[in-house]
Coordinates of C-alpha atoms in Angstrom, one line a residue:
M408 CA -11.3 150.4 125.2
A409 CA -10.3 146.8 125.8
A410 CA -13.9 145.8 125.9
V411 CA -14.5 147.3 122.4
V412 CA -11.3 145.8 121.0
A413 CA -12.5 142.4 122.3
Q414 CA -15.4 142.4 119.9
R415 CA -14.7 139.5 117.5
L416 CA -14.0 139.9 113.8
L417 CA -16.9 138.0 112.3
K418 CA -15.7 135.0 110.3
P419 CA -16.8 134.3 106.7
S420 CA -18.9 131.3 107.8
Q421 CA -21.2 133.6 109.7
V422 CA -22.3 135.6 106.7
T423 CA -25.8 134.7 105.7
G424 CA -27.2 134.8 102.2
K425 CA -29.1 138.0 103.0
A426 CA -26.0 139.6 104.5
S427 CA -24.1 138.7 101.3
Y428 CA -26.8 140.5 99.2
E429 CA -26.5 143.5 101.5
L430 CA -22.8 143.5 101.2
C431 CA -23.1 144.2 97.5
E432 CA -26.2 146.4 97.6
M433 CA -26.4 148.5 100.7
G434 CA -25.3 152.1 100.5
N435 CA -24.6 152.3 96.8
L436 CA -26.3 155.7 96.7
L437 CA -23.1 157.2 98.0
R438 CA -21.2 155.7 95.2
L439 CA -23.7 156.8 92.6
L440 CA -23.6 160.4 93.9
S441 CA -19.9 160.5 93.8
R442 CA -18.3 162.2 90.8
D443 CA -15.2 160.1 91.0
D444 CA -16.2 156.6 90.0
T445 CA -12.5 155.5 90.1
P446 CA -12.9 153.1 87.1
K447 CA -9.1 152.5 87.0
Y448 CA -9.5 150.5 90.2
D449 CA -12.2 148.2 88.8
V450 CA -10.1 145.1 88.7
F451 CA -11.4 141.7 89.5
V452 CA -9.0 139.7 91.6
D453 CA -10.0 136.0 91.6
F454 CA -9.6 135.4 95.3
E455 CA -11.5 132.1 94.9
N456 CA -9.7 130.3 92.1
A457 CA -6.5 132.1 91.1
E458 CA -3.7 129.7 90.1
P459 CA -0.1 130.6 89.7
S460 CA 1.3 131.4 86.2
E461 CA 4.7 129.9 85.3
S462 CA 6.5 133.1 86.4
E463 CA 4.7 133.0 89.8
E464 CA 5.3 129.3 90.6
E465 CA 8.7 129.5 92.4
T466 CA 7.5 132.1 94.9
Y467 CA 4.0 130.7 95.1
Y468 CA 5.0 127.3 96.2
I469 CA 7.5 128.6 98.7
V470 CA 4.8 130.8 100.3
Q471 CA 2.2 128.1 100.1
D472 CA 4.5 125.8 102.0
V473 CA 4.1 128.2 104.9
L474 CA 0.5 129.2 104.4
Q475 CA -0.7 125.5 104.4
H476 CA -0.2 125.5 108.2
S477 CA -2.1 128.7 108.9
R478 CA -5.5 127.1 109.2
D479 CA -4.2 124.6 111.8
I480 CA -2.5 127.4 113.7
L481 CA -5.9 129.3 113.9
V482 CA -7.7 126.1 115.0
E483 CA -5.2 125.5 117.8
L484 CA -5.5 129.1 118.9
Q485 CA -9.2 129.1 118.7
T486 CA -9.4 126.1 121.0
Y487 CA -6.7 127.3 123.4
K488 CA -8.3 127.0 126.9
G489 CA -5.3 127.8 129.1
A490 CA -4.3 126.4 132.5
G491 CA -5.9 129.1 134.7
S492 CA -7.5 126.7 137.1
E493 CA -4.3 124.7 137.8
I494 CA -2.2 127.9 138.1
R495 CA -4.6 129.4 140.6
E496 CA -4.5 126.2 142.7
A497 CA -0.7 126.2 142.6
I498 CA -0.5 129.8 143.6
A499 CA -3.0 129.4 146.4
N500 CA -1.1 126.3 147.8
P501 CA 2.6 127.1 147.4
R502 CA 3.6 124.3 149.7
S503 CA 1.7 121.6 147.9
E504 CA 4.1 119.8 145.7
A505 CA 1.2 117.9 144.0
R506 CA -0.5 121.1 143.0
Q507 CA 2.7 122.7 141.7
M508 CA 3.4 119.6 139.6
K509 CA -0.2 119.5 138.3
A510 CA 0.1 123.2 137.2
W511 CA 3.5 122.5 135.6
E512 CA 2.2 119.5 133.7
A513 CA -0.8 121.5 132.5
V514 CA 1.3 124.4 131.3
L515 CA 4.0 122.5 129.4
P516 CA 1.9 121.3 126.4
L517 CA 0.4 124.8 126.2
V518 CA 3.8 126.4 126.1
S519 CA 4.6 123.9 123.3
K520 CA 1.7 125.3 121.3
L521 CA 2.8 128.9 122.0
K522 CA 6.2 128.0 120.7
Q523 CA 4.6 126.6 117.6
F524 CA 2.7 129.8 117.0
Y525 CA 5.9 131.9 117.4
I526 CA 7.9 129.7 115.1
F527 CA 5.2 130.0 112.5
S528 CA 5.4 133.8 112.8
Q529 CA 9.1 133.5 112.0
S530 CA 8.3 131.5 108.9
L531 CA 5.8 134.1 107.8
E532 CA 8.3 136.8 108.4
E533 CA 10.7 135.0 106.0
V534 CA 8.3 134.8 103.1
V535 CA 6.7 138.2 103.3
P536 CA 9.8 140.0 101.6
R537 CA 9.8 137.4 98.8
I538 CA 6.2 138.0 97.9
L539 CA 6.5 141.8 98.3
W540 CA 9.4 141.8 95.9
E541 CA 7.4 140.0 93.3
L542 CA 4.4 142.4 93.7
C543 CA 6.4 145.7 94.0
S544 CA 9.4 145.4 91.8
G545 CA 9.9 145.7 88.0
P546 CA 8.4 147.9 85.4
R547 CA 4.7 147.0 86.0
T548 CA 2.3 149.4 87.6
P549 CA 0.6 148.3 90.8
R550 CA -2.6 147.6 88.8
E551 CA -0.7 145.5 86.3
H552 CA 0.8 143.5 89.2
L553 CA -2.7 142.9 90.6
E554 CA -4.0 141.8 87.2
T555 CA -1.1 139.6 86.1
Q556 CA 0.0 138.0 89.5
Q557 CA -3.3 137.1 91.0
A558 CA -2.1 133.9 92.7
L559 CA 0.5 135.9 94.6
V560 CA -2.0 138.7 95.4
K561 CA -4.3 136.0 96.7
Q562 CA -1.6 134.6 98.9
F563 CA -0.7 138.1 100.3
A564 CA -4.4 138.6 101.0
E565 CA -4.5 135.3 102.9
I566 CA -1.5 136.4 104.9
L567 CA -3.4 139.6 105.9
D568 CA -6.5 137.7 106.7
F569 CA -4.5 135.3 108.9
V570 CA -2.8 138.2 110.7
L571 CA -6.1 139.9 111.5
T572 CA -7.7 136.6 112.7
F573 CA -4.7 135.5 114.8
D574 CA -4.4 138.8 116.5
D575 CA -8.1 139.0 117.3
L576 CA -8.0 135.6 118.9
K577 CA -4.9 136.3 120.8
M578 CA -6.2 139.7 122.0
T579 CA -9.4 138.1 123.4
N580 CA -7.6 135.3 125.3
P581 CA -5.6 136.5 128.3
A582 CA -4.7 132.9 129.2
I583 CA -2.0 133.0 126.6
Q584 CA 0.2 135.5 128.5
N585 CA -0.9 134.2 131.9
D586 CA 0.3 130.7 131.0
F587 CA 3.6 131.8 129.6
S588 CA 4.3 134.1 132.5
Y589 CA 3.7 131.2 134.9
Y590 CA 6.0 129.0 132.9
R591 CA 8.8 131.6 133.0
R592 CA 8.3 132.2 136.8
T593 CA 8.5 128.5 137.5
V594 CA 11.7 128.1 135.4
S595 CA 13.2 131.0 137.3
R596 CA 12.4 129.4 140.6
L597 CA 14.0 126.1 139.5
R598 CA 17.1 128.0 138.5
L599 CA 17.3 129.7 141.9
A600 CA 16.9 126.3 143.5
N601 CA 20.2 125.4 141.8
Q602 CA 18.8 122.9 139.5
E603 CA 21.5 123.5 136.9
N604 CA 20.3 120.9 134.5
I605 CA 16.9 122.5 134.2
E606 CA 17.7 123.9 130.7
D607 CA 18.3 120.4 129.3
G608 CA 14.7 119.4 129.8
L609 CA 12.9 122.6 128.9
E610 CA 10.5 122.8 126.0
V611 CA 11.6 126.4 125.4
P612 CA 15.2 127.4 126.1
N613 CA 15.8 130.7 127.8
E614 CA 16.9 132.7 124.7
L615 CA 13.8 131.5 122.7
A616 CA 11.6 132.2 125.8
N617 CA 12.9 135.8 125.7
H618 CA 11.9 136.2 122.1
M619 CA 8.5 134.7 122.7
S620 CA 7.9 137.0 125.6
L621 CA 8.5 140.0 123.4
F622 CA 6.2 138.5 120.7
Y623 CA 3.3 137.9 123.0
A624 CA 3.7 141.2 124.8
H625 CA 2.3 143.0 121.8
A626 CA -1.5 143.3 121.6
T627 CA -1.3 142.4 117.9
P628 CA 1.9 140.3 117.6
M629 CA 1.3 139.0 114.0
L630 CA 0.7 142.5 112.8
K631 CA 3.9 143.6 114.4
V632 CA 5.8 140.8 112.5
L633 CA 4.1 141.7 109.2
S634 CA 4.8 145.4 109.6
D635 CA 8.4 144.9 110.7
A636 CA 9.0 142.5 107.8
T637 CA 7.5 145.1 105.3
T638 CA 9.5 148.0 106.8
R639 CA 12.7 145.9 106.7
F640 CA 11.9 145.0 103.1
V641 CA 11.8 148.7 102.2
A642 CA 15.0 149.5 104.1
E643 CA 17.0 146.6 102.6
N644 CA 16.0 147.3 99.0
K645 CA 17.2 150.8 98.7
D646 CA 17.1 150.6 94.9
L647 CA 13.4 150.0 95.1
P648 CA 11.6 153.3 95.9
I649 CA 9.3 153.1 99.0
E650 CA 6.6 154.4 96.8
N651 CA 6.6 151.1 94.9
T652 CA 5.6 149.3 98.1
T653 CA 3.1 151.9 99.4
E654 CA 1.5 152.5 96.0
T655 CA 1.0 148.7 95.6
L656 CA -0.6 148.5 99.1
G657 CA -2.7 151.5 98.3
T658 CA -3.9 150.1 95.0
M659 CA -4.7 146.8 96.6
A660 CA -6.9 148.6 99.2
K661 CA -8.7 150.6 96.5
V662 CA -9.2 147.5 94.4
C663 CA -10.7 145.6 97.3
Q664 CA -12.9 148.6 98.1
R665 CA -14.1 148.8 94.5
M666 CA -14.7 145.0 94.3
V667 CA -17.3 145.3 97.0
D668 CA -18.6 148.7 95.9
N669 CA -19.1 147.7 92.3
R670 CA -22.2 145.5 91.9
E671 CA -21.0 143.9 88.6
I672 CA -17.6 142.9 90.1
C673 CA -19.1 141.8 93.4
S674 CA -21.6 139.5 91.6
R675 CA -18.7 137.5 90.0
F676 CA -17.9 135.8 93.4
K677 CA -19.4 132.4 93.7
N678 CA -19.1 132.1 97.5
E679 CA -20.8 134.5 99.8
E680 CA -18.0 134.5 102.3
T681 CA -15.5 135.8 99.7
I682 CA -17.1 139.3 100.0
L683 CA -16.3 139.5 103.7
F684 CA -12.8 138.1 103.0
V685 CA -12.3 141.1 100.6
L686 CA -13.4 143.5 103.2
R687 CA -11.0 142.0 105.8
V688 CA -8.2 142.2 103.3
M689 CA -9.0 145.8 102.6
V690 CA -8.8 146.6 106.3
G691 CA -5.6 144.6 106.7
V692 CA -3.9 146.5 103.9
I693 CA -5.0 149.9 105.4
I694 CA -3.6 148.9 108.8
L695 CA -0.3 147.6 107.3
Y696 CA 0.1 150.8 105.1
D697 CA -0.5 152.9 108.2
H698 CA 2.2 151.1 110.1
V699 CA 4.7 151.2 107.2
H700 CA 4.3 154.6 105.6
P701 CA 6.0 157.4 107.6
Q702 CA 2.8 159.6 107.4
G703 CA 0.4 156.8 107.7
A704 CA -2.8 156.0 105.8
F705 CA -5.0 158.8 107.0
T706 CA -3.4 161.9 105.5
K707 CA -4.8 163.6 102.4
T708 CA -1.7 162.5 100.4
S709 CA -2.2 158.9 101.3
H710 CA -2.5 156.4 98.4
I711 CA -5.6 155.0 100.1
D712 CA -9.0 156.5 100.1
V713 CA -9.6 155.7 103.7
K714 CA -12.8 157.8 104.0
R715 CA -14.4 155.9 101.1
S716 CA -13.2 152.6 102.5
I717 CA -14.8 153.3 105.9
R718 CA -18.0 154.3 104.2
V719 CA -18.0 151.0 102.3
L720 CA -17.7 149.2 105.6
K721 CA -20.5 151.3 107.2
E722 CA -22.8 150.4 104.3
Q723 CA -22.6 146.8 105.4
P724 CA -24.7 145.2 108.2
P725 CA -23.2 146.4 111.5
N726 CA -22.9 142.8 112.9
V727 CA -20.7 141.9 110.0
V728 CA -18.2 144.7 110.1
E729 CA -18.1 146.2 113.6
G730 CA -15.0 144.1 114.4
L731 CA -13.3 145.5 111.3
L732 CA -14.1 149.0 112.2
N733 CA -12.7 148.4 115.7
A734 CA -9.5 147.1 114.0
L735 CA -9.2 150.4 112.2
R736 CA -9.9 152.3 115.5
Y737 CA -7.5 150.5 117.7
T738 CA -4.7 148.8 115.7
T739 CA -3.7 151.6 113.4
R740 CA -0.8 153.9 114.3
H741 CA -1.7 157.3 112.9
L742 CA -5.5 157.7 113.4
N743 CA -5.2 160.1 116.3
D744 CA -2.4 162.2 114.7
E745 CA -3.1 165.9 114.3
T746 CA -2.7 165.5 110.5
T747 CA -5.7 163.1 110.3
P748 CA -8.7 164.9 108.9
R749 CA -11.5 165.5 111.4
N750 CA -14.1 163.9 109.1
I751 CA -12.2 160.6 109.1
K752 CA -11.9 160.7 112.9
G753 CA -15.6 161.4 113.0
L754 CA -16.4 158.4 110.9
L755 CA -14.6 156.1 113.3
A756 CA -15.7 157.9 116.5

């Protein structure tokens, strides 16, 4: 299974012009044959150019202050090479002080990066409830939220896209956990050697290191942060029915599905890569919904038409969406439940 999970989620820059055309055109026969055209979900969300309205500005700029660092985080993670060679040399030569020092010096800047990633996850966790409150509370319907708060919807979509991308990169890079494990083992040895002042010079104090260990132990740590933040948002806002949150997520998934499925809406995008972005957001919403809703996304009573969403994915070129299908297969929580219809399991088999 790990080998399948390791298949990369194709990035927008890899979508060719031909693939973009196919994203809008392939498989529309299924949609035309379907009796339910779901016109109420034909909403165009301007993921390319949405700007905040006056009522959105306060939350928008708070969230943007966090999101502006997301691209740098992904670049750092994408170029993360690890200190595997130095660590192996140190382990193979335990009496060599020079090799121990070389490994330690190689690991320290990497641990600093891992600390940066973790701290960013905490910043993300802080803004998620704020943006959810704006999108889920008040008298508006979920569709009205998506139509009138497009800048915030765009930001939430960018958070989902970041989460999928970060977790994919982390999952395919074992050096991350290896480096941090070596760092913690070395610190433990120094403590046992009665170097009491060791804490003063550490990049990561012990308590923070414990939190980071728990974070990186998850196969999909950013998804864990996002789902926990959403679950906590629901629990802490008891006056806000959970249906407000789940229906908003469900509507967002359906709108994304229809934006790709509907040729007229799809053609309004100016950039080819936006179509794949919408597909990634659709998958991210499904996964988040499945983690947050007690019964998950795959039941017949779900607010998300998962079967249709999977078919929309399968209508696209396989090399474009295989990683997204794998994300549904292996990072959702309820796919293998007995309540999940066999036809949905079959679509993802």
